[in-house]
PDB file of N, CA and C in Angstrom:
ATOM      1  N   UNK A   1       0.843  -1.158   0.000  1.00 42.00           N
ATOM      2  CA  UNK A   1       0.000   0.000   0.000  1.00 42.00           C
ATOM      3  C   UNK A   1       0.897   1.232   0.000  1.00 42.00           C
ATOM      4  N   UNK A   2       0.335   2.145  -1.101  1.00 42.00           N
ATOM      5  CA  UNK A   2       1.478   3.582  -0.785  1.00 42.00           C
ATOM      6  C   UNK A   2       0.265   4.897  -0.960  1.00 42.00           C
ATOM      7  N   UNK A   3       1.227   5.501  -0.258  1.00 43.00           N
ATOM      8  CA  UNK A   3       0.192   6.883   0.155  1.00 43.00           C
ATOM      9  C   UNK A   3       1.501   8.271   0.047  1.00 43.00           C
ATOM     10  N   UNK A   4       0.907   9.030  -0.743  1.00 37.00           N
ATOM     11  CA  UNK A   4       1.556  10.360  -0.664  1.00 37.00           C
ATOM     12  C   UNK A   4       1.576  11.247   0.733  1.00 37.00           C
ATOM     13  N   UNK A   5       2.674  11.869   1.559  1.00 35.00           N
ATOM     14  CA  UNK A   5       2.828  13.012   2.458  1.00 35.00           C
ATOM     15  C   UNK A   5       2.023  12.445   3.664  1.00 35.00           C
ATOM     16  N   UNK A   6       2.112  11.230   4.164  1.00 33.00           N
ATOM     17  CA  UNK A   6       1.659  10.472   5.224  1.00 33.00           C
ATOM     18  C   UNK A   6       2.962   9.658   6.053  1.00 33.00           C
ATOM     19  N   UNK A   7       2.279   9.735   7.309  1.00 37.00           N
ATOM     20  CA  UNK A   7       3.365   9.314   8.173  1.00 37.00           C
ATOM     21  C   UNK A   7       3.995   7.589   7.801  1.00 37.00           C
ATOM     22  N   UNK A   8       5.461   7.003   7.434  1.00 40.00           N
ATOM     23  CA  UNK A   8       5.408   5.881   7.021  1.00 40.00           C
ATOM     24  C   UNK A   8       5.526   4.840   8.310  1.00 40.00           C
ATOM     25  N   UNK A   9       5.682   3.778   8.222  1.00 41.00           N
ATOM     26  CA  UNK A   9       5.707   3.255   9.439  1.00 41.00           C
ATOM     27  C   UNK A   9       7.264   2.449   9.434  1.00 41.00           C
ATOM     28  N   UNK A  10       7.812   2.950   9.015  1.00 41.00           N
ATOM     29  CA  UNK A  10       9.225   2.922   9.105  1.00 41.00           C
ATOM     30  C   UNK A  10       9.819   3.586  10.312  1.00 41.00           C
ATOM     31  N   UNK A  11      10.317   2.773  11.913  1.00 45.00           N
ATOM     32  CA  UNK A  11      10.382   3.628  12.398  1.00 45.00           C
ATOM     33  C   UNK A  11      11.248   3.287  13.189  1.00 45.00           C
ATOM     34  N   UNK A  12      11.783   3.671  14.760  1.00 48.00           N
ATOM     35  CA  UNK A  12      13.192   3.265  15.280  1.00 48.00           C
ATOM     36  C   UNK A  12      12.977   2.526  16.290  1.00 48.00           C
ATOM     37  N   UNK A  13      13.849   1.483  16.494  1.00 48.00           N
ATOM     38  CA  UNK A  13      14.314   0.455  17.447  1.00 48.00           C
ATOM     39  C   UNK A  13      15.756   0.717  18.121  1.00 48.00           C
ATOM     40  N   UNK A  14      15.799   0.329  19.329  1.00 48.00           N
ATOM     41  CA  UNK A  14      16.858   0.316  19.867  1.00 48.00           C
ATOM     42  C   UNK A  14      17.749  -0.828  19.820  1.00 48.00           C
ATOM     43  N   UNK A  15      18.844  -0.169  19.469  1.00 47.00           N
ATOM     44  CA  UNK A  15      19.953  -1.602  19.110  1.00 47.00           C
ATOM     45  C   UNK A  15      20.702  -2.020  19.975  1.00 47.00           C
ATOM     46  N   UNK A  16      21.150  -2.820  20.099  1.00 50.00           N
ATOM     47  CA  UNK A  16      21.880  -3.777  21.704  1.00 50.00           C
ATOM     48  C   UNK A  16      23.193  -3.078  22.274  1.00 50.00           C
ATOM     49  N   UNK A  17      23.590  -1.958  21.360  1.00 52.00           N
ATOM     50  CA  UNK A  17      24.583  -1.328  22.034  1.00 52.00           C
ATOM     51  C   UNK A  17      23.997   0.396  22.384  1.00 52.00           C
ATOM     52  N   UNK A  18      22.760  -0.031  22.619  1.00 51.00           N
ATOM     53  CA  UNK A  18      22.261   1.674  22.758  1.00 51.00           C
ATOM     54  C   UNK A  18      22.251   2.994  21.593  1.00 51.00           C
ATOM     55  N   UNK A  19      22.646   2.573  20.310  1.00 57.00           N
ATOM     56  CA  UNK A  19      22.528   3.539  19.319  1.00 57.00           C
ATOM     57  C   UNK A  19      21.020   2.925  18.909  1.00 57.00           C
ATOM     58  N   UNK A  20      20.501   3.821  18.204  1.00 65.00           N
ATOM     59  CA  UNK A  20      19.105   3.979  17.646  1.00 65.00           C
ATOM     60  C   UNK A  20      19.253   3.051  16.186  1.00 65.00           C
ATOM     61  N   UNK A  21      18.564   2.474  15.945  1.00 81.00           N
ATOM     62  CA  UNK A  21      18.690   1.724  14.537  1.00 81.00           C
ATOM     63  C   UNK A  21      17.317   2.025  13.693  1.00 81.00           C
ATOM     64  N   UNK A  22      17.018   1.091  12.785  1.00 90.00           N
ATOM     65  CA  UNK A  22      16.082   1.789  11.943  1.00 90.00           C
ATOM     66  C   UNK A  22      15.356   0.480  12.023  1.00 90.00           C
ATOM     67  N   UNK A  23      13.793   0.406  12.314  1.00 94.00           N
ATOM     68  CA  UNK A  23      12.917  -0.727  11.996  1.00 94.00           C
ATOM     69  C   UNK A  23      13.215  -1.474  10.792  1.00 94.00           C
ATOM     70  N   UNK A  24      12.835  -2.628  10.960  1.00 96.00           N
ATOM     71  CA  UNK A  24      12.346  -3.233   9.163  1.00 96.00           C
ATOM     72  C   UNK A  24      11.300  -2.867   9.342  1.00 96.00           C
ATOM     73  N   UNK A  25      11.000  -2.069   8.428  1.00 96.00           N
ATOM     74  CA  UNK A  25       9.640  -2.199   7.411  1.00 96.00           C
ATOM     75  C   UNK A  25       8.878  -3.200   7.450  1.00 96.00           C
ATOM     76  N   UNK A  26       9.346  -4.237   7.131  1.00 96.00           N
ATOM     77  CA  UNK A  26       8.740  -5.423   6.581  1.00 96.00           C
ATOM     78  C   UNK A  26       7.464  -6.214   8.058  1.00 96.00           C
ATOM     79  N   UNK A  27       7.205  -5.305   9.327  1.00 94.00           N
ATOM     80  CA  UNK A  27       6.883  -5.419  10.021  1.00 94.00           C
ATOM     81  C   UNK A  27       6.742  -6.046  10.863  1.00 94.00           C
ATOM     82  N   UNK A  28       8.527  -6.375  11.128  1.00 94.00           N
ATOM     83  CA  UNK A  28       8.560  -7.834  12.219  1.00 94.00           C
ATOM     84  C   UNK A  28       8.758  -7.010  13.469  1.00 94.00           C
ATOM     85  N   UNK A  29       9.449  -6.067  13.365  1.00 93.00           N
ATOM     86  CA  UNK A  29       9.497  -5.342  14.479  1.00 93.00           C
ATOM     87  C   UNK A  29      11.451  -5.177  15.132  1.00 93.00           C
ATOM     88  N   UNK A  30      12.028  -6.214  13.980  1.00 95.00           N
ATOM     89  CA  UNK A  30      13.593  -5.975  14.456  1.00 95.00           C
ATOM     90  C   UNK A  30      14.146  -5.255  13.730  1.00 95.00           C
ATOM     91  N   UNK A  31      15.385  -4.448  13.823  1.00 96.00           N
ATOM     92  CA  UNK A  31      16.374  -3.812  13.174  1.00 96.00           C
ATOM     93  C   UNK A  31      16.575  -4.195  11.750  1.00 96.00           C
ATOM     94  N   UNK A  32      16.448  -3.387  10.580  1.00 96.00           N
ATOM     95  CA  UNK A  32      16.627  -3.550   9.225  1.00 96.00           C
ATOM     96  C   UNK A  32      17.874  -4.883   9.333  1.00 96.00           C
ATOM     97  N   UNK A  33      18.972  -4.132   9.716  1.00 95.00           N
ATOM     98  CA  UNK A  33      20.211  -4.512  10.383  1.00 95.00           C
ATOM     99  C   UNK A  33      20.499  -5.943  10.011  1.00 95.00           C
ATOM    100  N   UNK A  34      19.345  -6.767  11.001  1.00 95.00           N
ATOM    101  CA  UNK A  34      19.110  -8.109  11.202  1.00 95.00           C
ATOM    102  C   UNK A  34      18.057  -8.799  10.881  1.00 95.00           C
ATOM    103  N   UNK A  35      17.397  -8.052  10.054  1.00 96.00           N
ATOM    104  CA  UNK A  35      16.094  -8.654   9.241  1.00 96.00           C
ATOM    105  C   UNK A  35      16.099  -9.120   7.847  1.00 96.00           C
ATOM    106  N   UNK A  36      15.684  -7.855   7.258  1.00 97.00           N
ATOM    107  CA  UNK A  36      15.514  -7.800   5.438  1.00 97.00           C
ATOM    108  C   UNK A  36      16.704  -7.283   5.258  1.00 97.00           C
ATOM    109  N   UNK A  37      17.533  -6.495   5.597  1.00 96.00           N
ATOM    110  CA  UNK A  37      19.032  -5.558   5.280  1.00 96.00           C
ATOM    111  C   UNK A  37      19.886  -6.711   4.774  1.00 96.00           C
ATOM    112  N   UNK A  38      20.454  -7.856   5.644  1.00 97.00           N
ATOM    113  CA  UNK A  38      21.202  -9.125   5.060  1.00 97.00           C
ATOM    114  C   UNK A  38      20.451  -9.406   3.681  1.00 97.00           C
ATOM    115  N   UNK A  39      19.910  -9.753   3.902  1.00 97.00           N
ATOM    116  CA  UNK A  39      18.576  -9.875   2.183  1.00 97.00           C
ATOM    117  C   UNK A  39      19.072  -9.508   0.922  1.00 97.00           C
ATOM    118  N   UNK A  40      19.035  -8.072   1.284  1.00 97.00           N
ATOM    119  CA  UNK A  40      18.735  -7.052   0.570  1.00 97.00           C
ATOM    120  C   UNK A  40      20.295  -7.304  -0.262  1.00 97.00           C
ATOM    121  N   UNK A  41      21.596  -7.559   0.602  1.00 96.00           N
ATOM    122  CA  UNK A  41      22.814  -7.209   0.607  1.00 96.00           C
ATOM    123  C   UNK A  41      23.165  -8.709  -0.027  1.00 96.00           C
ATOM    124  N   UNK A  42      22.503  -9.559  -0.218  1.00 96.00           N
ATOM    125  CA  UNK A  42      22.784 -10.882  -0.251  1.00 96.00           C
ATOM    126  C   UNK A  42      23.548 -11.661   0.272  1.00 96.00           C
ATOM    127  N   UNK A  43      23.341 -11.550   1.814  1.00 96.00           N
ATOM    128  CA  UNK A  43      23.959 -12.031   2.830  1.00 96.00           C
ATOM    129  C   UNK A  43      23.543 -13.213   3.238  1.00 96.00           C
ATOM    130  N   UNK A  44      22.163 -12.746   3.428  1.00 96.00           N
ATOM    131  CA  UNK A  44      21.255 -14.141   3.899  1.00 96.00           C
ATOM    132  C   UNK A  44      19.869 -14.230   2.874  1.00 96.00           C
ATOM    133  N   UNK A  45      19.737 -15.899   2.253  1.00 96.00           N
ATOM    134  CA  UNK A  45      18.296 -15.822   1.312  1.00 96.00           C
ATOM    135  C   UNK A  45      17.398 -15.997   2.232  1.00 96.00           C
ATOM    136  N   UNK A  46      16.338 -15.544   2.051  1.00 96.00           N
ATOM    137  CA  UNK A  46      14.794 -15.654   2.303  1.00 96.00           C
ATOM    138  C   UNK A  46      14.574 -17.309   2.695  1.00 96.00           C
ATOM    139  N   UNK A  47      14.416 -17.477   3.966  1.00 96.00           N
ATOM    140  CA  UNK A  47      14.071 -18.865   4.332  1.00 96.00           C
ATOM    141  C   UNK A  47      12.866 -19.136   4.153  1.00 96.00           C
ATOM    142  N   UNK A  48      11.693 -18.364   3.854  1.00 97.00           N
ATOM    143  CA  UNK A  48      10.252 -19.088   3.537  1.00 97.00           C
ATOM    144  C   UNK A  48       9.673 -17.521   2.926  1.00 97.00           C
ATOM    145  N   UNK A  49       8.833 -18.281   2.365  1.00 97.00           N
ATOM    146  CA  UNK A  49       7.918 -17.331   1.350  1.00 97.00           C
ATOM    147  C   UNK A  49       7.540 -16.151   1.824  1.00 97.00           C
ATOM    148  N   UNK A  50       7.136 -16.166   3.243  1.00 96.00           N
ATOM    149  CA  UNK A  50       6.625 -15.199   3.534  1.00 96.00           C
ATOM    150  C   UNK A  50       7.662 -14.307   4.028  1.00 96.00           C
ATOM    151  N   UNK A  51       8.645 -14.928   4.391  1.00 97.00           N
ATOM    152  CA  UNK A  51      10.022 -13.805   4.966  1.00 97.00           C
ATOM    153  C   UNK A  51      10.751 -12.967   3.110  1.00 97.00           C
ATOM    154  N   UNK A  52      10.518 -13.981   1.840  1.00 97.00           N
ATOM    155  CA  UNK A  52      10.767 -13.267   0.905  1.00 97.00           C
ATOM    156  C   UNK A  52       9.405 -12.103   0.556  1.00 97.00           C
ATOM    157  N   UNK A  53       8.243 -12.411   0.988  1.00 97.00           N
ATOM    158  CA  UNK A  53       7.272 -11.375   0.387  1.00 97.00           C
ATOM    159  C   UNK A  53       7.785 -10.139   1.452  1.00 97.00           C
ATOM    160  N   UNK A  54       8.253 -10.005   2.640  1.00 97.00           N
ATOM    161  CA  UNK A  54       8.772  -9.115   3.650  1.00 97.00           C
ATOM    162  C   UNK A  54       9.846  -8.351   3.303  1.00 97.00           C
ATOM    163  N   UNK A  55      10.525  -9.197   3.191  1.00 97.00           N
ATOM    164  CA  UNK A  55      12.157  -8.636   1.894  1.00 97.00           C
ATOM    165  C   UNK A  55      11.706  -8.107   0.914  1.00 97.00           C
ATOM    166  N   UNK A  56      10.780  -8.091   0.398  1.00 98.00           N
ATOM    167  CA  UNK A  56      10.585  -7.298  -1.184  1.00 98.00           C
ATOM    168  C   UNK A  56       9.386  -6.536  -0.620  1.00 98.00           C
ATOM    169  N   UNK A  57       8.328  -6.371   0.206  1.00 98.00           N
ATOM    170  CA  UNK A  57       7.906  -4.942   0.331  1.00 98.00           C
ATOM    171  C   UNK A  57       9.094  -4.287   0.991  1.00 98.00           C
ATOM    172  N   UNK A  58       9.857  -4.702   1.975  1.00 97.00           N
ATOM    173  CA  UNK A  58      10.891  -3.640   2.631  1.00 97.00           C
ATOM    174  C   UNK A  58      12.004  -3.088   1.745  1.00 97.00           C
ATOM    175  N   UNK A  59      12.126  -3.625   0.345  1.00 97.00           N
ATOM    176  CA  UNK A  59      13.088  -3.338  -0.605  1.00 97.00           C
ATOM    177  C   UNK A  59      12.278  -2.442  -1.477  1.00 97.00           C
ATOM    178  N   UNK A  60      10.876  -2.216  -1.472  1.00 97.00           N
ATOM    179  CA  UNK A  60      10.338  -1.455  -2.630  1.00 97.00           C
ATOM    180  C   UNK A  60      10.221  -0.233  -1.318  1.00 97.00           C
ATOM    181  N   UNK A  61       9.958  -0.526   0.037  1.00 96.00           N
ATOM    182  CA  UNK A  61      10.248   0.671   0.690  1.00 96.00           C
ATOM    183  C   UNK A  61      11.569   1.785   0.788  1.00 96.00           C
ATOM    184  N   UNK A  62      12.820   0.881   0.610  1.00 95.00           N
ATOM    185  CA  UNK A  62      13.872   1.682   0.595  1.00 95.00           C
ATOM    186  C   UNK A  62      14.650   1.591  -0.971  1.00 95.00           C
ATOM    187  N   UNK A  63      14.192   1.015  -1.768  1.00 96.00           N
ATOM    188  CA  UNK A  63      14.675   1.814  -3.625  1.00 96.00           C
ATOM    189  C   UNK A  63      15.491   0.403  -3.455  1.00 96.00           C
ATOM    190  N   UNK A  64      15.498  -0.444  -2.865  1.00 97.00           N
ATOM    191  CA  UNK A  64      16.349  -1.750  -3.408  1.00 97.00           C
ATOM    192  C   UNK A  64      16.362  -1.928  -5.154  1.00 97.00           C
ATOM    193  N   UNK A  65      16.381  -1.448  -5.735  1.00 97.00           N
ATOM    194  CA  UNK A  65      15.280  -1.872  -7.223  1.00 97.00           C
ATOM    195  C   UNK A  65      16.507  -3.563  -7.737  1.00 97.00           C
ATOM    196  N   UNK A  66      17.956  -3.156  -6.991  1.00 96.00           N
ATOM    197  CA  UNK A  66      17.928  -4.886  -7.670  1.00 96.00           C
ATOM    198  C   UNK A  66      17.975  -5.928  -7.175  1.00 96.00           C
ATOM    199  N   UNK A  67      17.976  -5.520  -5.808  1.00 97.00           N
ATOM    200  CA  UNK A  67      16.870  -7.084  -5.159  1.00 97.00           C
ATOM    201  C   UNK A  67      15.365  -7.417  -5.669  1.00 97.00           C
ATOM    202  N   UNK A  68      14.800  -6.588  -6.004  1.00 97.00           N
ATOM    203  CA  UNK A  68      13.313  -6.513  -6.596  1.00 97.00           C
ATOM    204  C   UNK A  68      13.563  -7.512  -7.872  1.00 97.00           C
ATOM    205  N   UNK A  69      14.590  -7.012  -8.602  1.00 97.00           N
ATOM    206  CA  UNK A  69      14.838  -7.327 -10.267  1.00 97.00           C
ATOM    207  C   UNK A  69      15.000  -8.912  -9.822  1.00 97.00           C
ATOM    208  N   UNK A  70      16.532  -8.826  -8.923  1.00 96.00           N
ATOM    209  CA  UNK A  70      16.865 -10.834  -8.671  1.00 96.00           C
ATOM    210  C   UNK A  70      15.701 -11.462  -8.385  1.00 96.00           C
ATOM    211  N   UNK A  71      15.317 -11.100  -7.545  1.00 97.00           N
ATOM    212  CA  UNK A  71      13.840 -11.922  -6.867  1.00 97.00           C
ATOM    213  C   UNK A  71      12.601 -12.061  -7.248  1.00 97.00           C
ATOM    214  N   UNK A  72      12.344 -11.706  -8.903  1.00 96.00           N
ATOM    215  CA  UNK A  72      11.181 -11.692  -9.391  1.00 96.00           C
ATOM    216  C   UNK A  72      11.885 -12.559 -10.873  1.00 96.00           C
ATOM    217  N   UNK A  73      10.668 -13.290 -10.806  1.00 96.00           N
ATOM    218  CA  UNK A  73      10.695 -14.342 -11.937  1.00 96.00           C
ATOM    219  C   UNK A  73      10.920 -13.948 -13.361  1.00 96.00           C
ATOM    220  N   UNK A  74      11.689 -14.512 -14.029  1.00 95.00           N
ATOM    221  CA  UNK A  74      12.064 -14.252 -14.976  1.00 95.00           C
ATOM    222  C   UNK A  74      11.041 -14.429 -15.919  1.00 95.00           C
ATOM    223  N   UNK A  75       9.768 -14.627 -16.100  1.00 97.00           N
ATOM    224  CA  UNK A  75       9.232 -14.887 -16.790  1.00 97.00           C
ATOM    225  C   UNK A  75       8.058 -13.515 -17.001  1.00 97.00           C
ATOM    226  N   UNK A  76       7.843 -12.970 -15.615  1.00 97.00           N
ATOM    227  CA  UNK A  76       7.203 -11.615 -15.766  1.00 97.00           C
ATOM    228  C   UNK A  76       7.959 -10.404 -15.038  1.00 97.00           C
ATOM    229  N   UNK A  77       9.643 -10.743 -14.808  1.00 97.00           N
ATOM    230  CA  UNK A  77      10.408  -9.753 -14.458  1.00 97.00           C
ATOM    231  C   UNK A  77      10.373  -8.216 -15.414  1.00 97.00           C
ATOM    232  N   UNK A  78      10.274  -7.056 -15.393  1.00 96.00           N
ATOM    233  CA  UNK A  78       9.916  -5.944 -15.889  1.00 96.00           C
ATOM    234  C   UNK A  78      11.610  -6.115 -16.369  1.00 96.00           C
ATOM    235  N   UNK A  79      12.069  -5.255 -17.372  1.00 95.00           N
ATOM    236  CA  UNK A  79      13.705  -4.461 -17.663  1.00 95.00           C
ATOM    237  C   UNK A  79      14.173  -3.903 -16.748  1.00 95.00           C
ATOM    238  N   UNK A  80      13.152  -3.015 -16.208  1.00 94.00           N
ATOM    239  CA  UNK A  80      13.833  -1.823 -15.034  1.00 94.00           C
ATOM    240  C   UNK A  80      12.623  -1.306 -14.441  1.00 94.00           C
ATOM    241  N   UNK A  81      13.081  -0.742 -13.110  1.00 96.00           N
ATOM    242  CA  UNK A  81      12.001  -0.542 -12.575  1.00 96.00           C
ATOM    243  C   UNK A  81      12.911   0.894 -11.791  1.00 96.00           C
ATOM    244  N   UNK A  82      11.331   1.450 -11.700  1.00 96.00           N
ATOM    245  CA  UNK A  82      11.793   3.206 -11.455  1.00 96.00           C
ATOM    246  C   UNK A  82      11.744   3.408  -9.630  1.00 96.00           C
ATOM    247  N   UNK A  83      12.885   4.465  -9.429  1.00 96.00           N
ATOM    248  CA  UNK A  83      12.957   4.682  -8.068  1.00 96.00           C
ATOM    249  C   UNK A  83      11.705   5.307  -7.378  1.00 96.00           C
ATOM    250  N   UNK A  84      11.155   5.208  -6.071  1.00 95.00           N
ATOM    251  CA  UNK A  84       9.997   6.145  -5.205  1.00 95.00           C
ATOM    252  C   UNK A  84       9.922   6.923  -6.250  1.00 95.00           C
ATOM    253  N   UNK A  85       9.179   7.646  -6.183  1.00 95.00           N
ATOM    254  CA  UNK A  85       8.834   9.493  -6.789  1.00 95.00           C
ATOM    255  C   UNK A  85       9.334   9.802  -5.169  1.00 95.00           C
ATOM    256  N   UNK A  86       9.181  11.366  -5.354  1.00 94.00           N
ATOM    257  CA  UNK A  86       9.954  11.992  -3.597  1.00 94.00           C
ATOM    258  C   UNK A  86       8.649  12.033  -3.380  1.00 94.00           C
ATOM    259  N   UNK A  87       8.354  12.068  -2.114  1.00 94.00           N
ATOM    260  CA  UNK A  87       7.378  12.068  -1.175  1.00 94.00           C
ATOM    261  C   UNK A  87       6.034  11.092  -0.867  1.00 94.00           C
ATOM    262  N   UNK A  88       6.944  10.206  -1.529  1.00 94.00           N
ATOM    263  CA  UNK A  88       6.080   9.022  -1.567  1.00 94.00           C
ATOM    264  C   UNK A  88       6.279   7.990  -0.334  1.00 94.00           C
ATOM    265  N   UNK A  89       5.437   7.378   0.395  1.00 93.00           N
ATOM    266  CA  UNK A  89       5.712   6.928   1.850  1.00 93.00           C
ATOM    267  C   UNK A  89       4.712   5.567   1.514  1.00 93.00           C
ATOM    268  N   UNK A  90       5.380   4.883   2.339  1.00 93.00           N
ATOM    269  CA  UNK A  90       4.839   3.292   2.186  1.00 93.00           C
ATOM    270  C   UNK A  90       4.269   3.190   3.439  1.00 93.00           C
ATOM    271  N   UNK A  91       3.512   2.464   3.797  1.00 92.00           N
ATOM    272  CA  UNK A  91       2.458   2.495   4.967  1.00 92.00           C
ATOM    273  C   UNK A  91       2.728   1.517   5.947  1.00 92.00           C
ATOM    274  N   UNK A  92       3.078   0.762   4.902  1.00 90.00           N
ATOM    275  CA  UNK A  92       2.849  -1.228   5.802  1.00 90.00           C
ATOM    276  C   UNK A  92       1.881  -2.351   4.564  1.00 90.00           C
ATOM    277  N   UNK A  93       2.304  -3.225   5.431  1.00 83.00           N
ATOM    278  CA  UNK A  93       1.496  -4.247   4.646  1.00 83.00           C
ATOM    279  C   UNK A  93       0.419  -4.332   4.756  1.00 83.00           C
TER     280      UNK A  93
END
């Protein structure tokens, strides 16, 4: 779901050494950090379907566009795909 000039729900967690970190998106409630961020970076794959549908809204939340590209089937994968417009805010799932 996306909504123009609305509050996103992207928001901050505290990280184990007391600096502020940044939510996942993807609405588990832990640190990008240690969630979808490995993902994203191709650190760690998607262990079940639903942790990849999490990884790819939290990648269309922050402009991942080529984790989007790897992770979509080659059969109805787009060429390219365009960054946010500015002020465009993602809500949640």
């Amino acid at each position: 779901m996306r909504e123009r000039d609305r509050t996103s729900t992207v928001t901050e967690a505290q990280g184990s050494a007391g600096l502020v970190e940044q939510a996942c998106p993807c609405g588990s409630g832990a640190p990008l950090s240690s969630c979808c961020g490995p993902r994203h970076e191709g650190l760690r794959p998607a262990e079940t379907a639903e942790a990849l549908m999490r990884s790819r809204y939290a990648a269309y939340v922050h402009d991942e566009l080529d984790y989007l590209l790897a992770t979509w089937h080659a059969s109805t994968r787009p060429a390219r795909l365009a960054p946010n417009e500015a002020g465009l805010r993602w809500l949640g799932l």
